[in-house]
PDB file of C-alpha atoms in Angstrom:
ATOM      1  CA  GLN A 540      70.754 116.650 108.867  1.00  0.00           C
ATOM      2  CA  VAL A 541      68.980 113.813 109.339  1.00  0.00           C
ATOM      3  CA  GLN A 542      66.077 112.375 106.768  1.00  0.00           C
ATOM      4  CA  LEU A 543      63.813 109.924 107.011  1.00  0.00           C
ATOM      5  CA  VAL A 544      63.827 107.389 103.766  1.00  0.00           C
ATOM      6  CA  GLU A 545      61.485 105.559 101.879  1.00  0.00           C
ATOM      7  CA  SER A 546      61.941 101.793 100.103  1.00  0.00           C
ATOM      8  CA  GLY A 547      59.218  99.031  98.486  1.00  0.00           C
ATOM      9  CA  GLY A 548      58.067 100.951  96.992  1.00  0.00           C
ATOM     10  CA  GLY A 549      56.525 100.042  93.232  1.00  0.00           C
ATOM     11  CA  LEU A 550      54.109  98.384  90.419  1.00  0.00           C
ATOM     12  CA  VAL A 551      51.651  95.672  91.500  1.00  0.00           C
ATOM     13  CA  GLN A 552      48.497  93.979  90.106  1.00  0.00           C
ATOM     14  CA  PRO A 553      45.184  94.569  91.378  1.00  0.00           C
ATOM     15  CA  GLY A 554      45.045  92.092  94.868  1.00  0.00           C
ATOM     16  CA  GLY A 555      48.813  91.787  95.492  1.00  0.00           C
ATOM     17  CA  SER A 556      51.339  92.977  98.048  1.00  0.00           C
ATOM     18  CA  LEU A 557      53.993  95.463  98.738  1.00  0.00           C
ATOM     19  CA  ARG A 558      56.547  96.054 102.125  1.00  0.00           C
ATOM     20  CA  LEU A 559      57.311  99.398 102.911  1.00  0.00           C
ATOM     21  CA  SER A 560      60.075 100.888 104.976  1.00  0.00           C
ATOM     22  CA  CYS A 561      61.569 104.273 106.369  1.00  0.00           C
ATOM     23  CA  GLY A 562      64.601 104.187 109.175  1.00  0.00           C
ATOM     24  CA  PRO A 563      67.152 107.641 109.378  1.00  0.00           C
ATOM     25  CA  SER A 564      68.819 108.341 106.927  1.00  0.00           C
ATOM     26  CA  GLY A 565      71.923 108.595 110.300  1.00  0.00           C
ATOM     27  CA  SER A 566      72.096 107.878 114.050  1.00  0.00           C
ATOM     28  CA  ILE A 567      68.641 109.372 115.661  1.00  0.00           C
ATOM     29  CA  PHE A 568      67.866 109.336 119.833  1.00  0.00           C
ATOM     30  CA  ARG A 569      64.935 108.075 119.718  1.00  0.00           C
ATOM     31  CA  PHE A 570      61.279 107.852 118.111  1.00  0.00           C
ATOM     32  CA  ASN A 571      58.061 109.543 119.205  1.00  0.00           C
ATOM     33  CA  VAL A 572      55.055 108.505 117.106  1.00  0.00           C
ATOM     34  CA  MET A 573      55.384 106.989 113.223  1.00  0.00           C
ATOM     35  CA  GLY A 574      53.385 106.894 110.821  1.00  0.00           C
ATOM     36  CA  TRP A 575      52.403 106.426 107.174  1.00  0.00           C
ATOM     37  CA  HIS A 576      50.759 108.587 104.660  1.00  0.00           C
ATOM     38  CA  ARG A 577      49.318 108.714 101.131  1.00  0.00           C
ATOM     39  CA  GLN A 578      48.756 110.945  98.502  1.00  0.00           C
ATOM     40  CA  ALA A 579      46.952 110.522  95.502  1.00  0.00           C
ATOM     41  CA  PRO A 580      47.175 112.811  92.384  1.00  0.00           C
ATOM     42  CA  GLY A 581      44.730 115.972  92.937  1.00  0.00           C
ATOM     43  CA  LYS A 582      44.170 114.246  96.234  1.00  0.00           C
ATOM     44  CA  GLN A 583      44.818 115.740  99.706  1.00  0.00           C
ATOM     45  CA  ARG A 584      47.517 113.810 101.028  1.00  0.00           C
ATOM     46  CA  GLU A 585      46.005 111.397 103.954  1.00  0.00           C
ATOM     47  CA  LEU A 586      46.829 109.113 107.095  1.00  0.00           C
ATOM     48  CA  VAL A 587      46.947 105.789 105.854  1.00  0.00           C
ATOM     49  CA  ALA A 588      48.070 104.350 109.597  1.00  0.00           C
ATOM     50  CA  ARG A 589      50.492 104.944 112.731  1.00  0.00           C
ATOM     51  CA  ILE A 590      51.600 103.802 115.451  1.00  0.00           C
ATOM     52  CA  THR A 591      52.781 105.333 119.080  1.00  0.00           C
ATOM     53  CA  SER A 592      56.285 104.179 120.220  1.00  0.00           C
ATOM     54  CA  GLY A 593      54.228 101.228 123.205  1.00  0.00           C
ATOM     55  CA  GLY A 594      52.784 100.022 119.858  1.00  0.00           C
ATOM     56  CA  ILE A 595      49.801 101.166 119.682  1.00  0.00           C
ATOM     57  CA  THR A 596      48.263 101.590 116.008  1.00  0.00           C
ATOM     58  CA  THR A 597      45.470 103.572 114.498  1.00  0.00           C
ATOM     59  CA  VAL A 598      44.424 102.915 110.954  1.00  0.00           C
ATOM     60  CA  ALA A 599      42.085 104.398 108.338  1.00  0.00           C
ATOM     61  CA  ASP A 600      39.130 102.692 107.583  1.00  0.00           C
ATOM     62  CA  SER A 601      39.848 102.840 103.479  1.00  0.00           C
ATOM     63  CA  VAL A 602      42.534 100.375 104.607  1.00  0.00           C
ATOM     64  CA  LYS A 603      42.006  98.709 107.339  1.00  0.00           C
ATOM     65  CA  GLY A 604      42.235  94.390 107.146  1.00  0.00           C
ATOM     66  CA  ARG A 605      44.639  94.484 104.816  1.00  0.00           C
ATOM     67  CA  PHE A 606      47.486  97.109 105.864  1.00  0.00           C
ATOM     68  CA  THR A 607      49.467  96.712 108.163  1.00  0.00           C
ATOM     69  CA  VAL A 608      51.740  98.934 110.430  1.00  0.00           C
ATOM     70  CA  SER A 609      54.784  97.894 112.612  1.00  0.00           C
ATOM     71  CA  ARG A 610      57.865  99.452 113.937  1.00  0.00           C
ATOM     72  CA  ASP A 611      61.004  97.574 115.057  1.00  0.00           C
ATOM     73  CA  ASN A 612      62.040  99.734 118.183  1.00  0.00           C
ATOM     74  CA  ALA A 613      65.823  98.640 118.013  1.00  0.00           C
ATOM     75  CA  ASN A 614      66.136  99.526 114.693  1.00  0.00           C
ATOM     76  CA  ASN A 615      64.633 102.300 114.150  1.00  0.00           C
ATOM     77  CA  THR A 616      62.887 101.108 111.401  1.00  0.00           C
ATOM     78  CA  LEU A 617      58.498 101.821 110.329  1.00  0.00           C
ATOM     79  CA  TYR A 618      56.595  99.736 108.371  1.00  0.00           C
ATOM     80  CA  LEU A 619      53.756  98.748 106.743  1.00  0.00           C
ATOM     81  CA  GLN A 620      52.299  96.086 104.721  1.00  0.00           C
ATOM     82  CA  MET A 621      50.368  96.293 102.256  1.00  0.00           C
ATOM     83  CA  ASN A 622      48.173  93.320 101.249  1.00  0.00           C
ATOM     84  CA  SER A 623      45.318  93.103  98.830  1.00  0.00           C
ATOM     85  CA  LEU A 624      46.234  96.074  97.630  1.00  0.00           C
ATOM     86  CA  LYS A 625      43.431  97.786  94.946  1.00  0.00           C
ATOM     87  CA  PRO A 626      43.608 100.344  92.420  1.00  0.00           C
ATOM     88  CA  GLU A 627      42.160 103.378  94.409  1.00  0.00           C
ATOM     89  CA  ASP A 628      45.519 102.567  97.061  1.00  0.00           C
ATOM     90  CA  THR A 629      47.798 103.582  94.096  1.00  0.00           C
ATOM     91  CA  ALA A 630      49.420 107.204  95.746  1.00  0.00           C
ATOM     92  CA  VAL A 631      52.527 108.768  96.509  1.00  0.00           C
ATOM     93  CA  TYR A 632      53.432 106.913 100.364  1.00  0.00           C
ATOM     94  CA  TYR A 633      54.970 109.187 103.106  1.00  0.00           C
ATOM     95  CA  CYS A 634      56.550 108.262 106.167  1.00  0.00           C
ATOM     96  CA  ASN A 635      56.367 110.386 108.739  1.00  0.00           C
ATOM     97  CA  ALA A 636      57.604 110.213 112.542  1.00  0.00           C
ATOM     98  CA  GLY A 637      58.834 112.639 115.178  1.00  0.00           C
ATOM     99  CA  LEU A 638      62.123 112.437 117.179  1.00  0.00           C
ATOM    100  CA  LYS A 639      64.943 113.516 119.038  1.00  0.00           C
ATOM    101  CA  VAL A 640      68.483 113.372 117.059  1.00  0.00           C
ATOM    102  CA  THR A 641      70.591 114.208 119.764  1.00  0.00           C
ATOM    103  CA  VAL A 642      69.783 113.020 124.468  1.00  0.00           C
ATOM    104  CA  THR A 643      69.522 117.122 124.317  1.00  0.00           C
ATOM    105  CA  SER A 644      67.722 118.506 121.151  1.00  0.00           C
ATOM    106  CA  PRO A 645      63.447 119.368 120.555  1.00  0.00           C
ATOM    107  CA  TRP A 646      60.699 116.554 119.185  1.00  0.00           C
ATOM    108  CA  ALA A 647      60.782 117.385 115.990  1.00  0.00           C
ATOM    109  CA  ASP A 648      58.689 115.967 112.940  1.00  0.00           C
ATOM    110  CA  TYR A 649      60.092 115.170 109.122  1.00  0.00           C
ATOM    111  CA  TRP A 650      58.771 113.858 106.944  1.00  0.00           C
ATOM    112  CA  GLY A 651      60.519 111.078 103.594  1.00  0.00           C
ATOM    113  CA  GLN A 652      60.809 111.991  99.888  1.00  0.00           C
ATOM    114  CA  GLY A 653      58.186 109.806  99.599  1.00  0.00           C
ATOM    115  CA  THR A 654      57.919 106.206  97.669  1.00  0.00           C
ATOM    116  CA  GLN A 655      55.218 105.413  94.662  1.00  0.00           C
ATOM    117  CA  VAL A 656      53.196 102.830  94.848  1.00  0.00           C
ATOM    118  CA  THR A 657      51.057 102.065  91.458  1.00  0.00           C
ATOM    119  CA  VAL A 658      48.560  99.319  91.012  1.00  0.00           C
ATOM    120  CA  SER A 659      47.382  98.832  88.175  1.00  0.00           C
ATOM    121  CA  SER A 660      47.293  95.691  85.723  1.00  0.00           C
TER     122      SER A 660
END
């Protein structure tokens, strides 16, 4: 069973930076749209940024100019570069992707287990 695995979360001071990564736990055929969502305590999960297989990005207004989403199609890896972090960015960040495990399998939506990002002095 393929899973998405995130890494790179942690504790950082306000104004600091973190880089999140996400990739499959095993081999897959192809990714489609990939994205990052986050959920803060007591709040609904929200889209942070997404990127299509062709590199077209969508970024939430709350992080625009500070966060950058990118992907390495050759290595099936998704990234989120987070700069100028604020306490309100504190949340669990989830990787999400549409993918085909094999050439004959249907497109399916996958989620990672989440990685905690805490912005605090």
